[in-house]
mmCIF file of C-alpha atoms in Angstrom:
data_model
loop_
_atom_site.group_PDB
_atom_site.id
_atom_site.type_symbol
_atom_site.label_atom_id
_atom_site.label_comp_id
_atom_site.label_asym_id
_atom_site.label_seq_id
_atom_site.Cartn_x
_atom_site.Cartn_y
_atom_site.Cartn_z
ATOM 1 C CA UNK A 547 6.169 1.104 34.945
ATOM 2 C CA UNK A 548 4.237 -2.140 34.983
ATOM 3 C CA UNK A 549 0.574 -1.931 36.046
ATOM 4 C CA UNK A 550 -1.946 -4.677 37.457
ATOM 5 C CA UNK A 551 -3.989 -6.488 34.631
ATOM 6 C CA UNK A 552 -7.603 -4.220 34.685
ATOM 7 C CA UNK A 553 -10.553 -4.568 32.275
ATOM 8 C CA UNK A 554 -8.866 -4.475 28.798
ATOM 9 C CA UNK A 555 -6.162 -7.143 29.823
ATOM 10 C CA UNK A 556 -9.060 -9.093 31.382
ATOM 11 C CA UNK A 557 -11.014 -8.877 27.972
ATOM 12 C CA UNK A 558 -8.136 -9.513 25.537
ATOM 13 C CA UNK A 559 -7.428 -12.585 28.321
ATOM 14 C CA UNK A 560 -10.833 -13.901 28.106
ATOM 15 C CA UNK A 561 -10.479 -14.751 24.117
ATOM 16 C CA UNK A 562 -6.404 -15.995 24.223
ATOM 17 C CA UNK A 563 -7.657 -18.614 26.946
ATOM 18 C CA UNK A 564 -9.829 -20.068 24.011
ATOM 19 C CA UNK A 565 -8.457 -18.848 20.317
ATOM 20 C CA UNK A 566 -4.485 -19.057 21.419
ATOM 21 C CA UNK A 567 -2.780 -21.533 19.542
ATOM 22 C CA UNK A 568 0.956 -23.043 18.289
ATOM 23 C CA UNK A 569 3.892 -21.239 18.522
ATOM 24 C CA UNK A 570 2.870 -17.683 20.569
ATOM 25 C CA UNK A 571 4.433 -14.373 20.610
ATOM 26 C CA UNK A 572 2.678 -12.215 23.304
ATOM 27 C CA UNK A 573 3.924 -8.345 22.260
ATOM 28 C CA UNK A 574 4.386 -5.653 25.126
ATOM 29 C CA UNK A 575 3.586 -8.654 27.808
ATOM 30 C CA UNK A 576 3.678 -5.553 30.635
ATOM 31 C CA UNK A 577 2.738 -7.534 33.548
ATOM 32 C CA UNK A 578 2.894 -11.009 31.727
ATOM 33 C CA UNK A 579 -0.785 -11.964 32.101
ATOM 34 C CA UNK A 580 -1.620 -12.551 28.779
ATOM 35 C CA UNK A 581 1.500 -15.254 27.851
ATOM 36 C CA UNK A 582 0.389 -16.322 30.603
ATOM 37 C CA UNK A 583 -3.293 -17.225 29.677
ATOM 38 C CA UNK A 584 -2.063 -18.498 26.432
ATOM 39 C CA UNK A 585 -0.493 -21.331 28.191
ATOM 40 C CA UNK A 586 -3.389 -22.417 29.669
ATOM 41 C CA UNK A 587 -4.894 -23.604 26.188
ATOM 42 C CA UNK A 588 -3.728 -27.277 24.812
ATOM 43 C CA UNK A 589 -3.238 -25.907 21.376
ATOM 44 C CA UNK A 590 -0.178 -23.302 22.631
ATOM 45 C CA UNK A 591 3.353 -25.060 21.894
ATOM 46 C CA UNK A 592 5.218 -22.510 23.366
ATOM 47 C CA UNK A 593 4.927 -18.529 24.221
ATOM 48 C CA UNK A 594 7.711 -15.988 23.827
ATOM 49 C CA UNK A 595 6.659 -12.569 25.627
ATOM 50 C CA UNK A 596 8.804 -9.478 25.206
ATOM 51 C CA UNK A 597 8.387 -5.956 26.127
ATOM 52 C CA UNK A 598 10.730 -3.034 26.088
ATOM 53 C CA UNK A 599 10.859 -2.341 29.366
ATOM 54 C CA UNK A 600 13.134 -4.361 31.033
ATOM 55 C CA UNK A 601 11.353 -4.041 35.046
ATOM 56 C CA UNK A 602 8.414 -5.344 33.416
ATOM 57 C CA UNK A 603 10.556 -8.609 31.695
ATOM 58 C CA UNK A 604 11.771 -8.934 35.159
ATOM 59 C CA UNK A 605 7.986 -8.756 36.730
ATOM 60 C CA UNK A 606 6.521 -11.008 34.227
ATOM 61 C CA UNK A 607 9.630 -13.427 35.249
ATOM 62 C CA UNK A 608 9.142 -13.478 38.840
ATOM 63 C CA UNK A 609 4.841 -13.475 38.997
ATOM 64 C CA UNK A 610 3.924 -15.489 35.791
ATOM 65 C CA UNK A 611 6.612 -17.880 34.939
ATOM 66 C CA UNK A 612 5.320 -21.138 33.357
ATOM 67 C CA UNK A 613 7.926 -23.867 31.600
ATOM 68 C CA UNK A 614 5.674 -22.335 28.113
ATOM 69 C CA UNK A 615 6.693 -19.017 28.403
ATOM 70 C CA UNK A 616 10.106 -17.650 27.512
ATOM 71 C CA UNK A 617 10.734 -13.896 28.185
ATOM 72 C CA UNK A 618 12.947 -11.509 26.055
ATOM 73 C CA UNK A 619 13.323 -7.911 25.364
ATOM 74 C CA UNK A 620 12.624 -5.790 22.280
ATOM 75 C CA UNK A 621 11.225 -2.636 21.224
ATOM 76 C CA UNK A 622 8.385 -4.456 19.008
ATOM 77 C CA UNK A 623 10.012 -6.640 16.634
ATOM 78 C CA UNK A 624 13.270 -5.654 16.615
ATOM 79 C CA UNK A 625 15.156 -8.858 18.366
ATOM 80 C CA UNK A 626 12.381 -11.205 16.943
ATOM 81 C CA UNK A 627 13.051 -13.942 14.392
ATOM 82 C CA UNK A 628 10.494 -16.275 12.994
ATOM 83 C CA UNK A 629 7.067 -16.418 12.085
ATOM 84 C CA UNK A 630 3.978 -17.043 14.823
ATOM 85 C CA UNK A 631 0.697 -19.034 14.495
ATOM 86 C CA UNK A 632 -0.701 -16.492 17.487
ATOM 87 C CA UNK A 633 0.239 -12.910 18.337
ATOM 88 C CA UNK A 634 -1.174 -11.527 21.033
ATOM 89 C CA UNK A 635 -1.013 -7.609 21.592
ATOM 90 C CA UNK A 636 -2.541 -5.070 23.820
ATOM 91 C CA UNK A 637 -1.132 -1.605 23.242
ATOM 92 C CA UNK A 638 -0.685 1.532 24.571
ATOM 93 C CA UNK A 639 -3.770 3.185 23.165
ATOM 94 C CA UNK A 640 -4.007 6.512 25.303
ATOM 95 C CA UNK A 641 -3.208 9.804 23.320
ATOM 96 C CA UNK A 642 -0.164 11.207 25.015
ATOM 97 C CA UNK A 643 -0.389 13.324 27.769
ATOM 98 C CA UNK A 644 1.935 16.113 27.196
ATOM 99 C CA UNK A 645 1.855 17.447 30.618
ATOM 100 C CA UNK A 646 3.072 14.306 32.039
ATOM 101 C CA UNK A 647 5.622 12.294 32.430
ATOM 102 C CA UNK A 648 6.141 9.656 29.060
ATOM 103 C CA UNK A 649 5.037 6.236 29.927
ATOM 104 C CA UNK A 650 5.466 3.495 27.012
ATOM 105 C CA UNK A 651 3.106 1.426 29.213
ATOM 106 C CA UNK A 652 0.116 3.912 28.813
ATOM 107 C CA UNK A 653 1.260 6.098 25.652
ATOM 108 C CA UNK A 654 -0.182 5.272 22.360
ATOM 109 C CA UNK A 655 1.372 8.411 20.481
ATOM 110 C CA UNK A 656 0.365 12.175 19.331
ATOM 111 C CA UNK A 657 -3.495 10.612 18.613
ATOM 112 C CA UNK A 658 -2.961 7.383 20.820
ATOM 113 C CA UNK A 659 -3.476 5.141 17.327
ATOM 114 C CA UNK A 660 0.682 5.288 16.344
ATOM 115 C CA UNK A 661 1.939 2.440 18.434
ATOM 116 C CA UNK A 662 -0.755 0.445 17.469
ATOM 117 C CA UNK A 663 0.491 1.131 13.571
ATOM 118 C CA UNK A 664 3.736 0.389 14.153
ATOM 119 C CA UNK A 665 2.990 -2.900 15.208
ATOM 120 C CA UNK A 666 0.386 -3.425 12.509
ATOM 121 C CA UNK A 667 2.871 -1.939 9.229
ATOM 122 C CA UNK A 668 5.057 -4.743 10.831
ATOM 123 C CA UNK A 669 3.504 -7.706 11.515
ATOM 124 C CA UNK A 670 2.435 -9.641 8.699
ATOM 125 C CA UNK A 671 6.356 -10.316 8.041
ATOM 126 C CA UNK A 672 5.973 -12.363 11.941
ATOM 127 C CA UNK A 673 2.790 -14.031 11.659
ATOM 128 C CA UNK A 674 2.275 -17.711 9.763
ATOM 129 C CA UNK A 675 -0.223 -17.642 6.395
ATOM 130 C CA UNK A 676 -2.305 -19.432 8.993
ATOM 131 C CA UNK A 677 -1.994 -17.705 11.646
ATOM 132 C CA UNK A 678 -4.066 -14.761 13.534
ATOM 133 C CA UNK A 679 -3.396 -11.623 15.959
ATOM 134 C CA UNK A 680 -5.503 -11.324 19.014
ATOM 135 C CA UNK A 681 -5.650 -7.088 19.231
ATOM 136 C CA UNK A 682 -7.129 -5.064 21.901
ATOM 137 C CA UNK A 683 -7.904 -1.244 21.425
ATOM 138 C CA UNK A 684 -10.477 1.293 22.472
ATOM 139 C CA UNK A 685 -12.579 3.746 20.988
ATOM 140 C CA UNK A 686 -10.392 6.539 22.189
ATOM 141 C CA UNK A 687 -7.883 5.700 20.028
ATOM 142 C CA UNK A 688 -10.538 6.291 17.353
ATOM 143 C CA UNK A 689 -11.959 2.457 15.849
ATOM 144 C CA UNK A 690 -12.078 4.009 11.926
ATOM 145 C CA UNK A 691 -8.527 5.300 12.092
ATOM 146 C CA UNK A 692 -8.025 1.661 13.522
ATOM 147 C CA UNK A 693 -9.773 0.149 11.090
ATOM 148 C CA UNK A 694 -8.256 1.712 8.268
ATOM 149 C CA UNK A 695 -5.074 0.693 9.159
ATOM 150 C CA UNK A 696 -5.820 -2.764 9.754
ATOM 151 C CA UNK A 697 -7.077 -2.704 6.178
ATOM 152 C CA UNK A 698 -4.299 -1.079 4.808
ATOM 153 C CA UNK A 699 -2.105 -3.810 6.086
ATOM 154 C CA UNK A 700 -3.866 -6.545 4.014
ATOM 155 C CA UNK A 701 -5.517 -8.138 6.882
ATOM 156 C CA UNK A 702 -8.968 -9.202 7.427
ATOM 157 C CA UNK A 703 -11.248 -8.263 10.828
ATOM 158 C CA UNK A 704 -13.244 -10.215 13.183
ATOM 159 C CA UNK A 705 -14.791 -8.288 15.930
ATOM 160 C CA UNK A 706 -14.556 -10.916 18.776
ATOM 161 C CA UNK A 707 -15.883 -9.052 21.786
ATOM 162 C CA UNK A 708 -16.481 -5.480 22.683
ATOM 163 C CA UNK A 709 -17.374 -4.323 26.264
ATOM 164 C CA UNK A 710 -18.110 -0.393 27.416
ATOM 165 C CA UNK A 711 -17.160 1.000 30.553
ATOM 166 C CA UNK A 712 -17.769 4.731 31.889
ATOM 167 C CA UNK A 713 -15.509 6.880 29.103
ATOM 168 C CA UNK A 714 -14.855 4.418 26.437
ATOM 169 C CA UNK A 715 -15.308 1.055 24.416
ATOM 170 C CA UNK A 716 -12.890 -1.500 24.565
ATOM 171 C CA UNK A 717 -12.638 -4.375 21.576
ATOM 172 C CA UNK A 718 -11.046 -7.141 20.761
ATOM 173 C CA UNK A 719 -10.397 -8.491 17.049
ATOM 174 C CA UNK A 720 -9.036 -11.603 15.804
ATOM 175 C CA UNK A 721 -7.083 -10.334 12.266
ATOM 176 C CA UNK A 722 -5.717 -12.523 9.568
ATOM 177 C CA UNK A 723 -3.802 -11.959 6.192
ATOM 178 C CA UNK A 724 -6.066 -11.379 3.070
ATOM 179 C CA UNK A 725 -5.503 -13.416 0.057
ATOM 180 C CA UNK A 726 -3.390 -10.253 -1.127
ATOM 181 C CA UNK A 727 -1.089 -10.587 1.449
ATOM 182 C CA UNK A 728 -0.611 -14.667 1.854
ATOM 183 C CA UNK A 729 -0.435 -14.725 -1.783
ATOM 184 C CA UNK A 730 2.679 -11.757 -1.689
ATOM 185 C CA UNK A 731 4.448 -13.348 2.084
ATOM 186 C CA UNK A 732 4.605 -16.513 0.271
ATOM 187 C CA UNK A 733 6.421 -15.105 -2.691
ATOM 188 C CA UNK A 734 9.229 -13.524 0.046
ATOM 189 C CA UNK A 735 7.442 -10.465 -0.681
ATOM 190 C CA UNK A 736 7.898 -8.101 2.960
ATOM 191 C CA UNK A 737 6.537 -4.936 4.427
ATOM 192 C CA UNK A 738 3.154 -5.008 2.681
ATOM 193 C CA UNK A 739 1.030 -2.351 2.346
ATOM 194 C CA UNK A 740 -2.675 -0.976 0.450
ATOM 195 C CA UNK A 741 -0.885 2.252 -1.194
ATOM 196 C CA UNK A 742 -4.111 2.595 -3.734
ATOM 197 C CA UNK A 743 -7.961 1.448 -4.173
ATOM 198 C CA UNK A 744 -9.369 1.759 -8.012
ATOM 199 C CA UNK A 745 -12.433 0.446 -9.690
ATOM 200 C CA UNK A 746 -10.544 -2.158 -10.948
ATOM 201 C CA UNK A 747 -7.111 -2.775 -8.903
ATOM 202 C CA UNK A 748 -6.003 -3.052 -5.805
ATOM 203 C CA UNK A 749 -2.234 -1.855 -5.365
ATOM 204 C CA UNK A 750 -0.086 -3.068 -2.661
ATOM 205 C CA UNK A 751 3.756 -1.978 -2.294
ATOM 206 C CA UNK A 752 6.503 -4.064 -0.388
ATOM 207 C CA UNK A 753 10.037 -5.143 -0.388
ATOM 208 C CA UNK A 754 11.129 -7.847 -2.613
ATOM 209 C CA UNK A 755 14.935 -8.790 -2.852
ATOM 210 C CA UNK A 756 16.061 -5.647 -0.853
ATOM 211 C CA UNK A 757 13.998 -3.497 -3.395
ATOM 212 C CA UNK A 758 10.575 -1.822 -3.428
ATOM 213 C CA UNK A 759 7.835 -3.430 -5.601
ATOM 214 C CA UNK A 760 4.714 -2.692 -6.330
ATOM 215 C CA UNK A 761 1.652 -5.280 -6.933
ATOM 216 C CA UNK A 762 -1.646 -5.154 -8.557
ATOM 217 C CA UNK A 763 -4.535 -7.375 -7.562
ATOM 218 C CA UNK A 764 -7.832 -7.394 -9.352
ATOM 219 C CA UNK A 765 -10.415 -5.824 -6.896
ATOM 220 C CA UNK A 766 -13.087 -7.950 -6.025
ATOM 221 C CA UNK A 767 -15.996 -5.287 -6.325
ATOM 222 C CA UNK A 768 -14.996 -5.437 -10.214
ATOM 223 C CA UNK A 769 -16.885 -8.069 -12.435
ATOM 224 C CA UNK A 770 -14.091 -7.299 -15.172
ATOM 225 C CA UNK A 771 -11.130 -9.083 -14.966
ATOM 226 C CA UNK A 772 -8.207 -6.351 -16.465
ATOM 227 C CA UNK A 773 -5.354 -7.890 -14.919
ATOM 228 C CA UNK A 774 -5.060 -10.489 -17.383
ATOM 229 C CA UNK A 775 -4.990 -7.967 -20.223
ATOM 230 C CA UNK A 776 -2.585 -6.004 -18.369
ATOM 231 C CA UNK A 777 0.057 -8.197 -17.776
ATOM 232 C CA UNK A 778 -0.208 -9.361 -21.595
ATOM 233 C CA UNK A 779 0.113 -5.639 -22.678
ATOM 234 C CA UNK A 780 3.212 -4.549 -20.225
ATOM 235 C CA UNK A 781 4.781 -7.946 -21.460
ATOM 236 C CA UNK A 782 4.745 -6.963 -24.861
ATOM 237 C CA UNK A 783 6.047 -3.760 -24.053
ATOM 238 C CA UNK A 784 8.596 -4.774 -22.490
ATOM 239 C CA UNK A 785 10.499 -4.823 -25.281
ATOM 240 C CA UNK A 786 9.612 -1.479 -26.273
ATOM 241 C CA UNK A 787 10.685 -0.057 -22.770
ATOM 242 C CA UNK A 788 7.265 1.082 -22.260
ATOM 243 C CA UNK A 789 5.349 0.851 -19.227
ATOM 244 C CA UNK A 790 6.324 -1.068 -15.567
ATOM 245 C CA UNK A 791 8.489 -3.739 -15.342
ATOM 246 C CA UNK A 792 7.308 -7.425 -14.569
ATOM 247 C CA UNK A 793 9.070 -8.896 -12.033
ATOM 248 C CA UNK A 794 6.669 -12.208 -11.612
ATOM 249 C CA UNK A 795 2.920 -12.507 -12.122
ATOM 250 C CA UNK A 796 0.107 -14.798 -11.193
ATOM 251 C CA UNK A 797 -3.642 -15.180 -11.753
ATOM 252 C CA UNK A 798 -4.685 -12.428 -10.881
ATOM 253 C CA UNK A 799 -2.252 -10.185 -9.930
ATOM 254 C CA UNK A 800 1.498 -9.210 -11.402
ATOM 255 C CA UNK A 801 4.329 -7.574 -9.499
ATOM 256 C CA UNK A 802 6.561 -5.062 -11.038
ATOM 257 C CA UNK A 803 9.609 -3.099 -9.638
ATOM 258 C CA UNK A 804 8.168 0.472 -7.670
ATOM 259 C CA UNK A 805 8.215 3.695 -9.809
ATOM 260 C CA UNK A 806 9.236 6.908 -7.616
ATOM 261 C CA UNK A 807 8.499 9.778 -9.688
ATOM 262 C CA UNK A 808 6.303 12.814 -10.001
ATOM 263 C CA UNK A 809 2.758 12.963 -11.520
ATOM 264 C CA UNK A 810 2.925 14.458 -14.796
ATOM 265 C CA UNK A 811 0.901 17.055 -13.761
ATOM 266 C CA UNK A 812 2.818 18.072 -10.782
ATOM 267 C CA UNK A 813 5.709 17.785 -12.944
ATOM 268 C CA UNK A 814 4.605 20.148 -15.686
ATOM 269 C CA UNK A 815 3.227 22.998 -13.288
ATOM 270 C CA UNK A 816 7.179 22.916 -11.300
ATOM 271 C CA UNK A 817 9.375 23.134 -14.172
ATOM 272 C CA UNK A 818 10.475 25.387 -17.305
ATOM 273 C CA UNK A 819 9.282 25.293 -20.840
ATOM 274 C CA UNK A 820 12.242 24.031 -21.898
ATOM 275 C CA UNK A 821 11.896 20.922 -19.492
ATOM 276 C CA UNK A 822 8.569 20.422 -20.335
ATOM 277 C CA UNK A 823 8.949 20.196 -23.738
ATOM 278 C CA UNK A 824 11.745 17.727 -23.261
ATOM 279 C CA UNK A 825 9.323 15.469 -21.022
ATOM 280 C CA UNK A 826 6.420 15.656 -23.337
ATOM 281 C CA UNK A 827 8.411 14.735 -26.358
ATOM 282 C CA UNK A 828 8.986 11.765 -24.471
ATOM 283 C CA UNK A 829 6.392 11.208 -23.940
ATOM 284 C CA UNK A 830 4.946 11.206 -27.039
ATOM 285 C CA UNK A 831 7.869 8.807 -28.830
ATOM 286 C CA UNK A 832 6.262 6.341 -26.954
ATOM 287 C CA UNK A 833 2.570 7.144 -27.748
ATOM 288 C CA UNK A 834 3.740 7.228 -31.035
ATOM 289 C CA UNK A 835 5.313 3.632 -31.095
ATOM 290 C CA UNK A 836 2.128 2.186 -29.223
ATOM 291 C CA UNK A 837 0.151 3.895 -32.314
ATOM 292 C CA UNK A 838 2.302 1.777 -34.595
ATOM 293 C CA UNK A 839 1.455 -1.171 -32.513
ATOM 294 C CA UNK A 840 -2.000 -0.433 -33.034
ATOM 295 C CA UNK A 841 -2.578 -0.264 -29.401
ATOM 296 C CA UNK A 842 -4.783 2.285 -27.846
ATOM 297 C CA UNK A 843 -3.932 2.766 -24.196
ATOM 298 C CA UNK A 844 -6.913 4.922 -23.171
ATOM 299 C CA UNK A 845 -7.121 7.588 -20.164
ATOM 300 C CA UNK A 846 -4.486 10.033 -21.999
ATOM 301 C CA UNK A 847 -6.582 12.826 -22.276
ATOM 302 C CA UNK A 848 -6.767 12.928 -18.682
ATOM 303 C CA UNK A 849 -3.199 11.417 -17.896
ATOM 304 C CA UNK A 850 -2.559 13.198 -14.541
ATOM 305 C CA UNK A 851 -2.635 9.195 -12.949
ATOM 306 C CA UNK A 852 -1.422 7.381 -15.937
ATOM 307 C CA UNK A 853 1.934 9.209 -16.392
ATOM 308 C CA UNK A 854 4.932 9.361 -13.751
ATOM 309 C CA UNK A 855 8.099 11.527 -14.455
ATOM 310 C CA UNK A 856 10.923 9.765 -12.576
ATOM 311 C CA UNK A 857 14.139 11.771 -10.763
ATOM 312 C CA UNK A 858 15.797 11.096 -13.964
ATOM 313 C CA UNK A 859 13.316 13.140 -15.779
ATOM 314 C CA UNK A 860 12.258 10.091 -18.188
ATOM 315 C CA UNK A 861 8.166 9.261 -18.046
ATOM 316 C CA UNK A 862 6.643 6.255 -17.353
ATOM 317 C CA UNK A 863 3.359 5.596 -18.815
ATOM 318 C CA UNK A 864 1.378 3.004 -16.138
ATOM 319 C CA UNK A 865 -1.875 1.803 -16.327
ATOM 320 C CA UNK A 866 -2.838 -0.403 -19.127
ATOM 321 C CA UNK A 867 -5.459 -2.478 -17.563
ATOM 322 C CA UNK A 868 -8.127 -0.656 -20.512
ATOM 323 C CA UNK A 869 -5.123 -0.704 -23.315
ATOM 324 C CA UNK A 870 -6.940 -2.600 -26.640
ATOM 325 C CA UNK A 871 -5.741 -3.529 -30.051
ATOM 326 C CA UNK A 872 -7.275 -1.270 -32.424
ATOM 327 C CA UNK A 873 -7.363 -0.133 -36.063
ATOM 328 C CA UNK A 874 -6.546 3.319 -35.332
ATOM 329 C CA UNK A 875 -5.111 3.932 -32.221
ATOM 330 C CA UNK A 876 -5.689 8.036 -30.964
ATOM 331 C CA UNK A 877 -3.026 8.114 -27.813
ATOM 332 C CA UNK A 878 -1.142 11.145 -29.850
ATOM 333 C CA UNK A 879 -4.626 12.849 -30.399
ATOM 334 C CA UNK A 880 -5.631 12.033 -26.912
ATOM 335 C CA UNK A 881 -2.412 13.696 -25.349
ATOM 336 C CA UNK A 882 -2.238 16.247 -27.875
ATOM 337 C CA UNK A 883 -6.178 17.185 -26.288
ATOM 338 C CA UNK A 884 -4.309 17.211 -22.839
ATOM 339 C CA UNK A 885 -1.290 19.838 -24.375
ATOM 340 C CA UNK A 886 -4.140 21.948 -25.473
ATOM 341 C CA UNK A 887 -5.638 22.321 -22.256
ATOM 342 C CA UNK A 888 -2.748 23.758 -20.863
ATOM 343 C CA UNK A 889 -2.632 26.321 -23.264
ATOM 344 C CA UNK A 890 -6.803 27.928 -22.528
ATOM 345 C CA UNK A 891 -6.031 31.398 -23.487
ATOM 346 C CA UNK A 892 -3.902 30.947 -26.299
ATOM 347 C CA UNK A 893 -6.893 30.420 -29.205
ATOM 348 C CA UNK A 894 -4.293 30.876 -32.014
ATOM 349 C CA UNK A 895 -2.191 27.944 -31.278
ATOM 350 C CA UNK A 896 -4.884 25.655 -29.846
ATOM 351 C CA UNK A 897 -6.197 25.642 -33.576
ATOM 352 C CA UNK A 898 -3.016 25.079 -34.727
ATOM 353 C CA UNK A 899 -2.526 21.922 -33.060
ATOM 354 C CA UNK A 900 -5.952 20.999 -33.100
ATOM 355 C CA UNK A 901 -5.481 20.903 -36.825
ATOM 356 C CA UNK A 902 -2.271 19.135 -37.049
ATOM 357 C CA UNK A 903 -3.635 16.517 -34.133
ATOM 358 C CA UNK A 904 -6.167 16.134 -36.798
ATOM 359 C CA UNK A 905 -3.795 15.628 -40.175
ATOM 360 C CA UNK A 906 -1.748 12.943 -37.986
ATOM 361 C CA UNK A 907 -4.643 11.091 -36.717
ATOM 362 C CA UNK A 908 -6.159 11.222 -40.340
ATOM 363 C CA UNK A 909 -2.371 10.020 -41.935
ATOM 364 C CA UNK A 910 -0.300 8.880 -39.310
ATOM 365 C CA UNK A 911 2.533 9.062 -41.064
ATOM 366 C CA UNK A 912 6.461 10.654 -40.021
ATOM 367 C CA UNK A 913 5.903 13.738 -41.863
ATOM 368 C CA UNK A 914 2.477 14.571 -40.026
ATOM 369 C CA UNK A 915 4.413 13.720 -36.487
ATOM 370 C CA UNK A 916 7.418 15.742 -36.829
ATOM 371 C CA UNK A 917 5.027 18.763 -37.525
ATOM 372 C CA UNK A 918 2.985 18.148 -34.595
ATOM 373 C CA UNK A 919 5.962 18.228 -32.452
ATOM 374 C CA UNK A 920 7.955 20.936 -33.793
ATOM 375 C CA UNK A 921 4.944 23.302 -33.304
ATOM 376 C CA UNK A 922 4.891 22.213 -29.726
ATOM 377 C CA UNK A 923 8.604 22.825 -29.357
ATOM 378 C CA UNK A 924 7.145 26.619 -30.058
ATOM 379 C CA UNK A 925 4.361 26.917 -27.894
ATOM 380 C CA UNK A 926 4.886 25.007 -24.962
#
């Protein structure tokens, strides 16, 4: 179904006649009016407007043709190549109506915000460092949820114009890439996205060389700079087979290959005591090498976001942006704090290891470690 431009095309058109610029891609063109209004600016080289229906490629053909605009079809980017200094897009944004017919001119999914994401988890792969998307939504489609995706996408917001009308608020935004995401694009990084927000990073995943990667960005609200430290650390390690592995850094930020496991936590409460004890021995033939490094990691007597346990049941110990050189390091005692936790009711043996957590941290020595561990082996 294609309809006849109304308000929200006319407001989206309003700011392509003056922002649109360079090479254009006009997404879901429906009736063609907005490739259309590109053209009419001196900075737009050419426009390419697609849209999955193909009656509406064939009405945008026949009522706005221009020597600019070249039509295709695609559901969203699927038959696109290339990168654009300008996309323009004005989805469906209505929540479906599930006692009518589907239209993919008027449906914006379950909520009416899911087209709209699919377009945004996709687009920073299309769009120049440079470049911007002109976006259109309403209120209805709920402008936090909105919001928060833009964000999550690594791009920036500019509210352009806003105008309300009877039942809702419509808005248009101009959005570019963040730093984050220029800085990842340019390194062939694709399919960016925020997966976490901490006091002190920012973590993005993506696609790098057909595999997932995750990157870590210093967060701006932060006056420490831990990245730095970080990336020395995991370096170091690297050696060791401790910790994430590097695949390129910067200033910054570093980039190491994803981690798909289990919080330690998670993994601890879903499996045997015979598993466990496997995992946490481990676990803690790495804590003991970074003791002999004299490197305190930190955060291990509350590891439950510090420690993954992959598929193949072998743990990963992340995190080191707090991870110091120290005279005598404590991740054993730390960990050994978190064990006895686990074990509240059981006085006897909480002593027990309390004591020989003690001895070890005291004289870190073989002897000391081998007892600490066999007495786990007995009361995990």
């Amino acid at each position: 179904m294609v309809y006849e431009p109304l308000e929200d095309s006319e407001l989206l058109a309003q700011q392509v006649n003056i922002l649109a610029r360079g090479k254009v891609l006009d997404m879901g063109t429906g009736s063609g009016v907005q490739a259309l209004s590109a053209t009419k600016n001196k900075s737009v080289n050419s426009v390419l407007a697609v849209d999955i229906d193909k009656k509406a490629i064939s009405h945008a053909k026949k009522h706005n043709s221009h020597k600019k605009i070249e039509y295709a079809q695609s559901d969203m980017f699927k038959n696109i190549k290339g990168q654009f200094d300008t996309i323009i897009f004005n989805p469906p944004y209505l929540p479906n109506d599930e006692l009518a017919e589907p239209d993919v001119a008027l449906d914006g999914g379950p909520k009416g915000w899911e087209v709209s994401k699919k377009f945004l988890d996709n687009a920073s792969d299309y769009l120049a460092d440079d470049g911007q998307i002109l976006f259109l939504f309403s209120n209805q489609t709920k402008k936090n949820k909105v919001e928060s995706i833009i964000a999550e996408n690594g791009f920036e917001k500019k509210q352009l114009t806003k105008k309300t009308q009877f039942f809702e608020t419509l808005y248009v935004y101009q959005l570019t890439k963040n730093q984050h995401l220029k800085t990842l694009n340019q390194k062939k990084v694709s399919n960016v996205m925020l997966f976490a927000r901490g006091h002190r990073g920012l973590i993005y995943t993506g696609v790098y060389k057909n595999k997932k990667i995750a990157a870590k960005f210093h967060n701006p609200i932060s006056k420490v700079d831990t990245i730095t430290n970080e990336i020395t650390q995991l370096t170091m390690l690297k050696k060791k087979n401790i910790g994430p592995k590097i695949v390129f850094s910067g200033k910054n930020y570093f980039v190491y290959w994803f981690i798909e496991g289990e919080l330690i936590g998670e993994f601890l409460k879903n499996n045997n005591k015979t598993t466990n004890y496997q995992i946490i021995k481990k676990i803690l033939e790495q804590l003991r090498t970074l003791d002999s490094l004299g490197l305190n990691k930190k955060e291990l007597t509350n590891p439950y976001k510090h420690i993954l346990i992959t598929k193949k049941q072998e743990p990963v110990l992340i995190d080191f942006e707090r991870s110091k050189k120290t005279v005598k390091p404590s991740n054993i005692t730390q960990f050994t704090q978190y064990i006895i936790r686990m074990l509240v009711h059981d006085k006897k043996n909480i002593d027990v290891l309390r004591s020989l957590a003690k001895n070890y941290k005291s004289k870190p020595t073989a002897q000391n470690y081998k007892k600490l561990v066999a007495t786990l082996a007995k009361v995990l």
